[in-house]
CSV table of C-alpha atoms in Angstrom, one decimal:
chain,number,residue,atom,x,y,z
A,688,GLU,CA,-63.7,21.6,50.9
A,689,LEU,CA,-64.7,21.4,54.5
A,690,GLY,CA,-68.2,20.4,55.5
A,691,SER,CA,-71.3,19.1,53.5
A,692,PRO,CA,-72.0,20.8,50.0
A,693,ASP,CA,-75.5,21.6,52.1
A,694,SER,CA,-73.4,23.7,54.9
A,695,GLY,CA,-71.6,25.5,52.3
A,696,ALA,CA,-74.7,26.7,50.7
A,697,LEU,CA,-76.5,27.7,54.0
A,698,ALA,CA,-73.6,29.5,55.1
A,699,GLN,CA,-73.1,31.6,52.1
A,700,LYS,CA,-76.5,33.1,52.7
A,701,VAL,CA,-75.1,34.6,56.1
A,702,PRO,CA,-73.0,37.7,56.0
A,703,THR,CA,-69.5,36.9,57.0
A,704,ASN,CA,-69.5,39.3,60.1
A,705,VAL,CA,-72.1,37.3,61.3
A,706,ARG,CA,-70.5,34.0,61.0
A,707,LEU,CA,-67.3,35.2,62.3
A,708,GLU,CA,-69.2,36.4,65.6
A,709,ARG,CA,-70.9,33.0,65.6
A,710,PHE,CA,-67.6,31.4,65.4
A,711,LYS,CA,-66.1,33.5,68.1
A,712,GLU,CA,-69.2,32.1,70.4
A,713,GLY,CA,-67.8,28.5,69.6
A,714,LYS,CA,-70.0,27.5,66.9
A,715,GLU,CA,-69.0,25.7,64.0
A,716,ASP,CA,-68.7,26.9,60.8
A,717,LEU,CA,-66.5,24.8,58.5
A,718,PRO,CA,-67.1,26.5,55.4
A,719,LEU,CA,-65.8,29.7,57.3
A,720,ILE,CA,-62.6,28.0,57.7
A,721,SER,CA,-62.3,27.1,54.1
A,722,LEU,CA,-63.3,30.8,53.4
A,723,TYR,CA,-60.4,32.0,55.7
A,724,PHE,CA,-58.0,29.6,53.8
A,725,GLN,CA,-58.8,30.8,50.6
A,726,TYR,CA,-58.5,34.5,51.5
A,727,GLY,CA,-54.9,33.6,52.8
A,728,ARG,CA,-54.1,32.1,49.0
A,729,TYR,CA,-55.8,35.4,47.9
A,730,LEU,CA,-53.6,37.6,49.8
A,731,LEU,CA,-50.5,35.7,48.6
A,732,MET,CA,-51.4,35.6,45.0
A,733,SER,CA,-52.4,39.2,45.0
A,734,SER,CA,-49.1,40.7,46.7
A,735,SER,CA,-46.4,38.3,45.4
A,736,ARG,CA,-46.3,37.7,41.7
A,737,PRO,CA,-43.2,36.9,39.5
A,738,GLY,CA,-41.4,39.9,38.4
A,739,SER,CA,-42.7,42.0,41.5
A,740,ASN,CA,-41.3,42.9,45.2
A,741,PRO,CA,-42.1,40.2,47.6
A,742,ALA,CA,-44.7,40.3,50.0
A,743,ASN,CA,-44.3,42.8,53.2
A,744,LEU,CA,-46.1,43.4,56.4
A,745,GLN,CA,-48.3,46.0,54.6
A,746,GLY,CA,-48.5,44.4,51.4
A,747,ILE,CA,-49.6,46.1,48.3
A,748,TRP,CA,-52.3,48.0,49.7
A,749,ASN,CA,-50.3,50.3,52.0
A,750,GLU,CA,-51.2,54.1,51.3
A,751,SER,CA,-49.0,55.8,53.3
A,752,TYR,CA,-45.7,57.6,52.1
A,753,THR,CA,-43.9,56.8,55.7
A,754,PRO,CA,-45.2,53.7,56.2
A,755,SER,CA,-44.6,51.5,59.6
A,756,TRP,CA,-41.7,49.8,59.8
A,757,GLU,CA,-40.5,51.5,56.4
A,758,SER,CA,-42.6,48.7,54.7
A,759,LYS,CA,-39.2,46.7,55.0
A,760,TYR,CA,-39.2,42.9,55.3
A,761,THR,CA,-38.9,41.5,58.9
A,762,ILE,CA,-37.3,38.2,58.4
A,763,ASN,CA,-37.3,37.1,61.9
A,764,ILE,CA,-40.9,35.9,61.3
A,765,ASN,CA,-43.0,37.7,59.3
A,766,THR,CA,-41.9,37.2,56.0
A,767,GLU,CA,-41.5,33.7,56.5
A,768,MET,CA,-45.0,33.6,57.5
A,769,ASN,CA,-46.1,35.5,54.4
A,770,TYR,CA,-44.8,32.5,52.3
A,771,TRP,CA,-45.6,29.5,54.4
A,772,PRO,CA,-48.3,28.6,52.3
A,773,ALA,CA,-46.7,29.0,49.1
A,774,GLU,CA,-46.0,25.5,48.2
A,775,SER,CA,-48.6,23.6,50.2
A,776,CYS,CA,-51.2,25.8,48.4
A,777,ASN,CA,-50.1,25.3,44.8
A,778,LEU,CA,-48.5,28.7,44.7
A,779,SER,CA,-44.9,27.9,43.7
A,780,GLU,CA,-44.7,30.9,41.3
A,781,CYS,CA,-45.6,33.4,44.4
A,782,HIS,CA,-42.5,32.5,45.7
A,783,GLU,CA,-40.2,33.7,43.0
A,784,PRO,CA,-40.3,37.2,44.3
A,785,LEU,CA,-39.0,36.0,47.5
A,786,PHE,CA,-36.2,34.2,45.9
A,787,ASP,CA,-35.3,37.2,43.9
A,788,LEU,CA,-34.9,39.1,47.2
A,789,ILE,CA,-32.4,36.5,48.6
A,790,GLU,CA,-30.4,36.9,45.4
A,791,ARG,CA,-29.9,40.6,46.0
A,792,MET,CA,-29.3,39.9,49.7
A,793,ARG,CA,-26.2,37.4,49.0
A,794,PRO,CA,-23.5,39.6,48.3
A,795,ASN,CA,-24.6,42.1,51.1
A,796,GLY,CA,-25.0,39.1,53.5
A,797,ARG,CA,-21.4,37.6,52.6
A,798,ARG,CA,-19.8,41.1,53.4
A,799,THR,CA,-21.9,41.4,56.6
A,800,ALA,CA,-20.7,37.6,57.6
A,801,SER,CA,-17.2,38.6,56.7
A,802,GLU,CA,-17.1,42.0,58.4
A,803,ILE,CA,-19.1,41.7,61.3
A,804,TYR,CA,-18.4,38.0,62.3
A,805,GLY,CA,-15.2,37.4,60.6
A,806,CYS,CA,-16.7,34.2,58.9
A,807,GLY,CA,-17.6,32.8,55.5
A,808,GLY,CA,-21.4,32.6,54.5
A,809,PHE,CA,-24.1,34.4,54.3
A,810,VAL,CA,-25.9,36.3,57.0
A,811,ALA,CA,-29.0,38.5,57.4
A,812,HIS,CA,-30.3,40.0,60.7
A,813,HIS,CA,-33.8,40.8,61.5
A,814,ASN,CA,-35.0,43.1,58.9
A,815,THR,CA,-34.0,43.7,54.9
A,816,ASP,CA,-35.2,46.2,52.3
A,817,MET,CA,-35.7,46.1,48.5
A,818,TRP,CA,-32.0,46.6,48.0
A,819,GLY,CA,-31.2,43.6,50.1
A,820,SER,CA,-29.4,44.9,53.2
A,821,THR,CA,-28.4,42.7,55.6
A,822,GLN,CA,-26.5,44.7,58.5
A,823,ILE,CA,-27.5,44.9,62.2
A,824,GLU,CA,-30.1,48.0,62.7
A,825,GLY,CA,-32.4,49.0,65.3
A,826,ASN,CA,-32.2,49.8,68.9
A,827,HIS,CA,-33.7,46.7,70.2
A,828,MET,CA,-30.5,44.7,70.9
A,829,PRO,CA,-32.8,41.2,71.2
A,830,ALA,CA,-33.8,41.8,67.8
A,831,SER,CA,-31.2,43.7,66.1
A,832,VAL,CA,-28.2,41.5,66.6
A,833,TRP,CA,-30.1,38.2,65.5
A,834,PRO,CA,-28.3,36.9,62.5
A,835,MET,CA,-30.6,34.1,61.8
A,836,GLY,CA,-32.5,35.9,58.9
A,837,ALA,CA,-30.4,34.3,56.2
A,838,ALA,CA,-31.0,30.9,57.5
A,839,TRP,CA,-35.0,31.0,57.8
A,840,LEU,CA,-35.2,32.5,54.3
A,841,SER,CA,-33.3,29.6,52.9
A,842,LEU,CA,-35.8,27.1,54.4
A,843,HIS,CA,-38.1,28.4,51.5
A,844,LEU,CA,-35.5,27.5,48.9
A,845,TRP,CA,-35.3,23.8,50.4
A,846,GLU,CA,-39.3,23.9,50.8
A,847,HIS,CA,-39.4,25.0,46.9
A,848,PHE,CA,-37.0,22.1,46.2
A,849,ARG,CA,-39.0,19.7,48.3
A,850,PHE,CA,-42.2,20.2,46.6
A,851,GLY,CA,-40.8,20.4,43.2
A,852,MET,CA,-37.7,18.0,43.1
A,853,ASP,CA,-35.9,20.5,40.6
A,854,GLU,CA,-32.7,19.6,41.0
A,855,ALA,CA,-31.5,22.6,38.7
A,856,PHE,CA,-33.2,25.0,41.0
A,857,LEU,CA,-31.6,23.3,44.0
A,858,ARG,CA,-28.0,23.4,42.2
A,859,GLU,CA,-28.3,26.9,40.6
A,860,LYS,CA,-30.5,29.1,42.6
A,861,ALA,CA,-30.8,27.5,46.1
């Protein structure tokens, strides 16, 4: 909770769009910051549940049959950003769909590391999909040949361990 209980009660009497305009003008609204934080938690809870697909750029609300970026997982920052609050917001179960995707990516990522870079390990480029693709794709070379996706995603496995200290998770999944 941010602000006093009185400021929260007063703020709730003003429509959110008006509060946003006031905030843009530089007026303080600590309960609005708290509301925004809770909205972020809601988005993660509603778009990433155990047994479901991970949250992508469009989330579960995309109505298009041909969505932008094919509703893939852009793993050069966007997917990671969706999950940054998972552990610190006490939503660790929302991390599970991302961990399941990483598991699907591993065999492909090992093949990509071997065939493209001639090395061991697990590599993924800037995009993946529900099937865990890891290859180079796209026309924009600075983004396409970017082999750090698996490394960035692996930080989520480490963060999950850091918050829960579950050694079995670290040993068997991470």
